[in-house]
JSON list of C-alpha atoms in Angstrom, two decimals:
[
{"chain": "A", "resi": 574, "resn": "MET", "atom": "CA", "xyz": [-0.15, -0.10, -0.12]},
{"chain": "A", "resi": 575, "resn": "TRP", "atom": "CA", "xyz": [2.63, 2.31, 0.64]},
{"chain": "A", "resi": 576, "resn": "HIS", "atom": "CA", "xyz": [4.17, 2.09, -2.56]},
{"chain": "A", "resi": 577, "resn": "CYS", "atom": "CA", "xyz": [0.35, 3.22, -4.02]},
{"chain": "A", "resi": 578, "resn": "GLN", "atom": "CA", "xyz": [0.47, 5.68, -1.95]},
{"chain": "A", "resi": 579, "resn": "SER", "atom": "CA", "xyz": [3.97, 7.06, -2.71]},
{"chain": "A", "resi": 580, "resn": "TRP", "atom": "CA", "xyz": [2.91, 7.19, -6.50]},
{"chain": "A", "resi": 581, "resn": "GLU", "atom": "CA", "xyz": [-0.21, 8.57, -6.44]},
{"chain": "A", "resi": 582, "resn": "ARG", "atom": "CA", "xyz": [2.19, 11.70, -3.78]},
{"chain": "A", "resi": 583, "resn": "THR", "atom": "CA", "xyz": [4.59, 11.84, -6.13]},
{"chain": "A", "resi": 584, "resn": "ASN", "atom": "CA", "xyz": [2.46, 12.16, -9.65]},
{"chain": "A", "resi": 585, "resn": "ALA", "atom": "CA", "xyz": [0.32, 15.01, -7.80]},
{"chain": "A", "resi": 586, "resn": "ARG", "atom": "CA", "xyz": [3.55, 16.77, -6.89]},
{"chain": "A", "resi": 587, "resn": "LYS", "atom": "CA", "xyz": [4.57, 16.49, -10.95]},
{"chain": "A", "resi": 588, "resn": "ARG", "atom": "CA", "xyz": [1.47, 17.77, -11.43]},
{"chain": "A", "resi": 589, "resn": "PHE", "atom": "CA", "xyz": [1.69, 20.76, -9.40]},
{"chain": "A", "resi": 590, "resn": "PHE", "atom": "CA", "xyz": [4.84, 21.42, -10.36]},
{"chain": "A", "resi": 591, "resn": "ARG", "atom": "CA", "xyz": [3.90, 21.55, -14.04]},
{"chain": "A", "resi": 592, "resn": "ALA", "atom": "CA", "xyz": [0.65, 23.75, -12.95]},
{"chain": "A", "resi": 593, "resn": "LYS", "atom": "CA", "xyz": [2.79, 26.23, -11.63]},
{"chain": "A", "resi": 594, "resn": "MET", "atom": "CA", "xyz": [5.08, 26.85, -14.63]},
{"chain": "A", "resi": 595, "resn": "ALA", "atom": "CA", "xyz": [1.49, 26.56, -16.81]},
{"chain": "A", "resi": 596, "resn": "GLN", "atom": "CA", "xyz": [-0.11, 29.55, -14.74]},
{"chain": "A", "resi": 597, "resn": "GLU", "atom": "CA", "xyz": [3.60, 31.36, -15.54]},
{"chain": "A", "resi": 598, "resn": "ASN", "atom": "CA", "xyz": [3.67, 31.32, -18.87]},
{"chain": "A", "resi": 599, "resn": "LEU", "atom": "CA", "xyz": [0.11, 32.28, -19.09]},
{"chain": "A", "resi": 600, "resn": "ILE", "atom": "CA", "xyz": [1.00, 35.69, -16.70]},
{"chain": "A", "resi": 601, "resn": "LYS", "atom": "CA", "xyz": [4.25, 36.44, -19.16]},
{"chain": "A", "resi": 602, "resn": "SER", "atom": "CA", "xyz": [1.82, 35.76, -22.11]},
{"chain": "A", "resi": 603, "resn": "SER", "atom": "CA", "xyz": [0.14, 38.33, -21.00]},
{"chain": "A", "resi": 604, "resn": "SER", "atom": "CA", "xyz": [-0.08, 42.34, -21.04]},
{"chain": "A", "resi": 605, "resn": "ILE", "atom": "CA", "xyz": [-0.65, 43.16, -17.63]},
{"chain": "A", "resi": 606, "resn": "PRO", "atom": "CA", "xyz": [2.63, 44.25, -16.38]},
{"chain": "A", "resi": 607, "resn": "TYR", "atom": "CA", "xyz": [4.23, 41.50, -13.52]},
{"chain": "A", "resi": 608, "resn": "THR", "atom": "CA", "xyz": [6.65, 40.83, -11.61]},
{"chain": "A", "resi": 609, "resn": "ILE", "atom": "CA", "xyz": [6.95, 36.38, -10.71]},
{"chain": "A", "resi": 610, "resn": "ILE", "atom": "CA", "xyz": [8.42, 35.42, -7.89]},
{"chain": "A", "resi": 611, "resn": "ARG", "atom": "CA", "xyz": [10.01, 32.40, -7.16]},
{"chain": "A", "resi": 612, "resn": "ALA", "atom": "CA", "xyz": [11.68, 31.72, -3.49]},
{"chain": "A", "resi": 613, "resn": "ALA", "atom": "CA", "xyz": [13.93, 29.05, -2.74]},
{"chain": "A", "resi": 614, "resn": "GLN", "atom": "CA", "xyz": [12.46, 25.80, -0.21]},
{"chain": "A", "resi": 615, "resn": "PHE", "atom": "CA", "xyz": [11.93, 27.49, 3.13]},
{"chain": "A", "resi": 616, "resn": "PHE", "atom": "CA", "xyz": [12.85, 26.03, 6.30]},
{"chain": "A", "resi": 617, "resn": "GLU", "atom": "CA", "xyz": [10.05, 25.49, 8.13]},
{"chain": "A", "resi": 618, "resn": "PHE", "atom": "CA", "xyz": [9.35, 22.19, 5.53]},
{"chain": "A", "resi": 619, "resn": "VAL", "atom": "CA", "xyz": [13.03, 20.42, 6.06]},
{"chain": "A", "resi": 620, "resn": "LYS", "atom": "CA", "xyz": [11.55, 18.17, 8.22]},
{"chain": "A", "resi": 621, "resn": "SER", "atom": "CA", "xyz": [8.76, 17.55, 5.28]},
{"chain": "A", "resi": 622, "resn": "ILE", "atom": "CA", "xyz": [11.30, 16.77, 2.90]},
{"chain": "A", "resi": 623, "resn": "ALA", "atom": "CA", "xyz": [12.61, 14.03, 5.04]},
{"chain": "A", "resi": 624, "resn": "ASP", "atom": "CA", "xyz": [9.40, 12.93, 6.05]},
{"chain": "A", "resi": 625, "resn": "PHE", "atom": "CA", "xyz": [8.21, 12.51, 2.17]},
{"chain": "A", "resi": 626, "resn": "SER", "atom": "CA", "xyz": [11.76, 10.70, 1.66]},
{"chain": "A", "resi": 627, "resn": "THR", "atom": "CA", "xyz": [11.65, 8.28, 3.77]},
{"chain": "A", "resi": 628, "resn": "ASP", "atom": "CA", "xyz": [10.88, 4.74, 4.17]},
{"chain": "A", "resi": 629, "resn": "GLY", "atom": "CA", "xyz": [11.11, 2.81, 7.35]},
{"chain": "A", "resi": 630, "resn": "ASN", "atom": "CA", "xyz": [14.19, 4.19, 8.91]},
{"chain": "A", "resi": 631, "resn": "LYS", "atom": "CA", "xyz": [16.24, 5.44, 6.19]},
{"chain": "A", "resi": 632, "resn": "VAL", "atom": "CA", "xyz": [15.51, 8.94, 4.52]},
{"chain": "A", "resi": 633, "resn": "ARG", "atom": "CA", "xyz": [16.93, 8.59, 1.41]},
{"chain": "A", "resi": 634, "resn": "LEU", "atom": "CA", "xyz": [17.70, 11.56, -1.25]},
{"chain": "A", "resi": 635, "resn": "PRO", "atom": "CA", "xyz": [20.30, 13.02, -3.81]},
{"chain": "A", "resi": 636, "resn": "ALA", "atom": "CA", "xyz": [22.71, 15.29, -2.64]},
{"chain": "A", "resi": 637, "resn": "ALA", "atom": "CA", "xyz": [21.79, 17.71, -5.60]},
{"chain": "A", "resi": 638, "resn": "LEU", "atom": "CA", "xyz": [21.92, 21.72, -3.76]},
{"chain": "A", "resi": 639, "resn": "ILE", "atom": "CA", "xyz": [19.71, 23.17, -2.17]},
{"chain": "A", "resi": 640, "resn": "GLN", "atom": "CA", "xyz": [19.80, 26.72, -0.37]},
{"chain": "A", "resi": 641, "resn": "PRO", "atom": "CA", "xyz": [16.18, 27.02, 1.46]},
{"chain": "A", "resi": 642, "resn": "MET", "atom": "CA", "xyz": [15.59, 30.09, 3.50]},
{"chain": "A", "resi": 643, "resn": "ALA", "atom": "CA", "xyz": [13.30, 31.34, 6.76]},
{"chain": "A", "resi": 644, "resn": "ALA", "atom": "CA", "xyz": [10.00, 31.97, 6.13]},
{"chain": "A", "resi": 645, "resn": "ASP", "atom": "CA", "xyz": [10.63, 35.60, 7.54]},
{"chain": "A", "resi": 646, "resn": "ASP", "atom": "CA", "xyz": [13.35, 35.86, 4.76]},
{"chain": "A", "resi": 647, "resn": "VAL", "atom": "CA", "xyz": [10.62, 35.47, 2.72]},
{"chain": "A", "resi": 648, "resn": "ALA", "atom": "CA", "xyz": [7.79, 38.19, 3.73]},
{"chain": "A", "resi": 649, "resn": "SER", "atom": "CA", "xyz": [10.58, 40.62, 3.89]},
{"chain": "A", "resi": 650, "resn": "LEU", "atom": "CA", "xyz": [11.52, 40.24, 0.28]},
{"chain": "A", "resi": 651, "resn": "VAL", "atom": "CA", "xyz": [8.45, 39.57, -1.02]},
{"chain": "A", "resi": 652, "resn": "GLY", "atom": "CA", "xyz": [7.13, 42.44, 0.53]},
{"chain": "A", "resi": 653, "resn": "ARG", "atom": "CA", "xyz": [10.37, 44.48, -0.63]},
{"chain": "A", "resi": 654, "resn": "ILE", "atom": "CA", "xyz": [10.10, 43.89, -4.40]},
{"chain": "A", "resi": 655, "resn": "ALA", "atom": "CA", "xyz": [6.25, 43.75, -4.76]},
{"chain": "A", "resi": 656, "resn": "ALA", "atom": "CA", "xyz": [6.69, 47.12, -3.39]},
{"chain": "A", "resi": 657, "resn": "GLY", "atom": "CA", "xyz": [8.42, 48.16, -6.18]},
{"chain": "A", "resi": 658, "resn": "SER", "atom": "CA", "xyz": [7.62, 48.53, -9.94]},
{"chain": "A", "resi": 659, "resn": "PRO", "atom": "CA", "xyz": [7.01, 45.72, -12.03]},
{"chain": "A", "resi": 660, "resn": "VAL", "atom": "CA", "xyz": [9.87, 44.13, -13.78]},
{"chain": "A", "resi": 661, "resn": "ASN", "atom": "CA", "xyz": [8.13, 41.82, -16.25]},
{"chain": "A", "resi": 662, "resn": "GLY", "atom": "CA", "xyz": [10.40, 39.50, -15.16]},
{"chain": "A", "resi": 663, "resn": "THR", "atom": "CA", "xyz": [11.11, 36.51, -12.67]},
{"chain": "A", "resi": 664, "resn": "VAL", "atom": "CA", "xyz": [13.37, 37.21, -9.46]},
{"chain": "A", "resi": 665, "resn": "GLU", "atom": "CA", "xyz": [14.54, 34.37, -7.83]},
{"chain": "A", "resi": 666, "resn": "ILE", "atom": "CA", "xyz": [14.70, 34.46, -3.99]},
{"chain": "A", "resi": 667, "resn": "GLY", "atom": "CA", "xyz": [16.44, 32.21, -1.30]},
{"chain": "A", "resi": 668, "resn": "GLY", "atom": "CA", "xyz": [18.69, 31.60, 1.47]},
{"chain": "A", "resi": 669, "resn": "PRO", "atom": "CA", "xyz": [21.99, 33.16, 2.14]},
{"chain": "A", "resi": 670, "resn": "GLU", "atom": "CA", "xyz": [23.70, 29.14, 2.36]},
{"chain": "A", "resi": 671, "resn": "LYS", "atom": "CA", "xyz": [23.97, 26.49, 0.33]},
{"chain": "A", "resi": 672, "resn": "PHE", "atom": "CA", "xyz": [23.79, 23.06, 1.04]},
{"chain": "A", "resi": 673, "resn": "ARG", "atom": "CA", "xyz": [23.92, 19.17, -0.45]},
{"chain": "A", "resi": 674, "resn": "LEU", "atom": "CA", "xyz": [20.06, 18.31, 0.23]},
{"chain": "A", "resi": 675, "resn": "ASP", "atom": "CA", "xyz": [21.17, 15.02, 2.19]},
{"chain": "A", "resi": 676, "resn": "GLU", "atom": "CA", "xyz": [23.68, 16.90, 4.13]},
{"chain": "A", "resi": 677, "resn": "LEU", "atom": "CA", "xyz": [20.52, 19.80, 5.73]},
{"chain": "A", "resi": 678, "resn": "ILE", "atom": "CA", "xyz": [18.17, 16.67, 6.06]},
{"chain": "A", "resi": 679, "resn": "ARG", "atom": "CA", "xyz": [21.52, 14.96, 8.15]},
{"chain": "A", "resi": 680, "resn": "LYS", "atom": "CA", "xyz": [21.96, 18.45, 10.23]},
{"chain": "A", "resi": 681, "resn": "SER", "atom": "CA", "xyz": [17.96, 18.57, 10.74]},
{"chain": "A", "resi": 682, "resn": "LEU", "atom": "CA", "xyz": [17.69, 15.21, 12.31]},
{"chain": "A", "resi": 683, "resn": "SER", "atom": "CA", "xyz": [20.26, 15.51, 14.80]},
{"chain": "A", "resi": 684, "resn": "ALA", "atom": "CA", "xyz": [19.20, 18.63, 15.79]},
{"chain": "A", "resi": 685, "resn": "ASN", "atom": "CA", "xyz": [16.29, 16.91, 16.34]},
{"chain": "A", "resi": 686, "resn": "LYS", "atom": "CA", "xyz": [17.30, 13.78, 17.69]},
{"chain": "A", "resi": 687, "resn": "ASP", "atom": "CA", "xyz": [15.80, 12.06, 15.28]},
{"chain": "A", "resi": 688, "resn": "PRO", "atom": "CA", "xyz": [17.08, 8.68, 14.94]},
{"chain": "A", "resi": 689, "resn": "ARG", "atom": "CA", "xyz": [16.31, 8.07, 10.97]},
{"chain": "A", "resi": 690, "resn": "GLU", "atom": "CA", "xyz": [19.34, 7.53, 9.22]},
{"chain": "A", "resi": 691, "resn": "VAL", "atom": "CA", "xyz": [20.07, 9.71, 5.60]},
{"chain": "A", "resi": 692, "resn": "ILE", "atom": "CA", "xyz": [21.07, 7.39, 2.89]},
{"chain": "A", "resi": 693, "resn": "THR", "atom": "CA", "xyz": [22.52, 9.79, 0.22]},
{"chain": "A", "resi": 694, "resn": "ASP", "atom": "CA", "xyz": [21.41, 8.68, -2.86]},
{"chain": "A", "resi": 695, "resn": "PRO", "atom": "CA", "xyz": [21.85, 9.62, -6.99]},
{"chain": "A", "resi": 696, "resn": "HIS", "atom": "CA", "xyz": [18.63, 8.57, -7.43]},
{"chain": "A", "resi": 697, "resn": "GLY", "atom": "CA", "xyz": [17.20, 9.79, -4.69]},
{"chain": "A", "resi": 698, "resn": "ASN", "atom": "CA", "xyz": [13.99, 12.68, -5.36]},
{"chain": "A", "resi": 699, "resn": "TYR", "atom": "CA", "xyz": [12.93, 15.89, -4.03]},
{"chain": "A", "resi": 700, "resn": "PHE", "atom": "CA", "xyz": [9.37, 15.03, -3.22]},
{"chain": "A", "resi": 701, "resn": "GLY", "atom": "CA", "xyz": [8.91, 11.94, -6.17]},
{"chain": "A", "resi": 702, "resn": "ILE", "atom": "CA", "xyz": [10.84, 14.23, -9.09]},
{"chain": "A", "resi": 703, "resn": "GLU", "atom": "CA", "xyz": [14.50, 13.54, -10.48]},
{"chain": "A", "resi": 704, "resn": "VAL", "atom": "CA", "xyz": [16.44, 17.03, -10.12]},
{"chain": "A", "resi": 705, "resn": "GLY", "atom": "CA", "xyz": [19.96, 17.69, -11.26]},
{"chain": "A", "resi": 706, "resn": "GLU", "atom": "CA", "xyz": [22.96, 19.58, -9.28]},
{"chain": "A", "resi": 707, "resn": "ARG", "atom": "CA", "xyz": [21.81, 23.23, -9.42]},
{"chain": "A", "resi": 708, "resn": "THR", "atom": "CA", "xyz": [17.43, 21.76, -9.90]},
{"chain": "A", "resi": 709, "resn": "LEU", "atom": "CA", "xyz": [16.77, 23.33, -5.95]},
{"chain": "A", "resi": 710, "resn": "VAL", "atom": "CA", "xyz": [19.39, 26.48, -5.87]},
{"chain": "A", "resi": 711, "resn": "PRO", "atom": "CA", "xyz": [18.46, 29.63, -7.88]},
{"chain": "A", "resi": 712, "resn": "GLU", "atom": "CA", "xyz": [20.16, 32.21, -9.78]},
{"chain": "A", "resi": 713, "resn": "ASP", "atom": "CA", "xyz": [23.57, 33.46, -9.19]},
{"chain": "A", "resi": 714, "resn": "ASP", "atom": "CA", "xyz": [22.04, 36.49, -8.85]},
{"chain": "A", "resi": 715, "resn": "ALA", "atom": "CA", "xyz": [18.88, 36.13, -6.55]},
{"chain": "A", "resi": 716, "resn": "GLN", "atom": "CA", "xyz": [17.60, 38.38, -4.14]},
{"chain": "A", "resi": 717, "resn": "LEU", "atom": "CA", "xyz": [19.16, 36.68, -1.00]},
{"chain": "A", "resi": 718, "resn": "GLY", "atom": "CA", "xyz": [17.44, 36.26, 2.87]},
{"chain": "A", "resi": 719, "resn": "GLU", "atom": "CA", "xyz": [20.09, 36.69, 6.13]},
{"chain": "A", "resi": 720, "resn": "THR", "atom": "CA", "xyz": [19.30, 33.80, 8.22]},
{"chain": "A", "resi": 721, "resn": "ARG", "atom": "CA", "xyz": [21.15, 31.37, 8.53]},
{"chain": "A", "resi": 722, "resn": "PHE", "atom": "CA", "xyz": [20.52, 27.59, 9.07]},
{"chain": "A", "resi": 723, "resn": "GLU", "atom": "CA", "xyz": [22.42, 27.59, 12.19]},
{"chain": "A", "resi": 724, "resn": "ALA", "atom": "CA", "xyz": [21.01, 29.95, 13.83]},
{"chain": "A", "resi": 725, "resn": "TRP", "atom": "CA", "xyz": [16.97, 29.58, 13.11]},
{"chain": "A", "resi": 726, "resn": "LEU", "atom": "CA", "xyz": [17.49, 26.17, 14.30]},
{"chain": "A", "resi": 727, "resn": "ASN", "atom": "CA", "xyz": [18.64, 27.23, 17.38]},
{"chain": "A", "resi": 728, "resn": "GLN", "atom": "CA", "xyz": [15.89, 28.75, 18.10]},
{"chain": "A", "resi": 729, "resn": "PRO", "atom": "CA", "xyz": [13.49, 26.78, 20.34]},
{"chain": "A", "resi": 730, "resn": "ALA", "atom": "CA", "xyz": [10.40, 28.14, 18.77]},
{"chain": "A", "resi": 731, "resn": "ASN", "atom": "CA", "xyz": [11.82, 26.49, 15.31]},
{"chain": "A", "resi": 732, "resn": "ARG", "atom": "CA", "xyz": [12.98, 23.21, 16.61]},
{"chain": "A", "resi": 733, "resn": "THR", "atom": "CA", "xyz": [9.53, 22.41, 18.13]},
{"chain": "A", "resi": 734, "resn": "GLN", "atom": "CA", "xyz": [6.71, 24.68, 15.75]},
{"chain": "A", "resi": 735, "resn": "GLY", "atom": "CA", "xyz": [8.98, 23.96, 12.21]},
{"chain": "A", "resi": 736, "resn": "LEU", "atom": "CA", "xyz": [10.38, 20.66, 12.36]},
{"chain": "A", "resi": 737, "resn": "ALA", "atom": "CA", "xyz": [9.59, 18.26, 15.25]},
{"chain": "A", "resi": 738, "resn": "LYS", "atom": "CA", "xyz": [5.70, 19.21, 13.86]},
{"chain": "A", "resi": 739, "resn": "GLY", "atom": "CA", "xyz": [6.58, 19.52, 10.56]},
{"chain": "A", "resi": 740, "resn": "ALA", "atom": "CA", "xyz": [5.94, 22.56, 9.61]}
]
């Protein structure tokens, strides 16, 4: 039964990503001024990544780069960008640090005393999607938040609310 549920979640995630791209294309083809903001993954969803990729007591993930950010930084950057003039293009935002996905999850689980073992799997997926080395990082000209993962992780509210409860 688990494989069936995993397959359904994977297909739903693929449909989600395709739908987001279709939305962006509709916006780009309109005559209305716009700014599309693409945010990196939030720190608050790190546990969800681990949960999705867990099989038994093992978490299988690729060593792809990821540049996550705190939700507070996302809110600040989105507010600043939205208050400006439309750029008729895409603005990417991310965190101040790059990690390997498997290492980020290892840090998170360790900080929360989660016993799951992270296995670096070159064929592992990110929410059911195969990713390349730089799929999960913004371009070099991205606007970056200020909060570092370690600082965010060391805040008790984030440890108990964001990660332990699977925000």
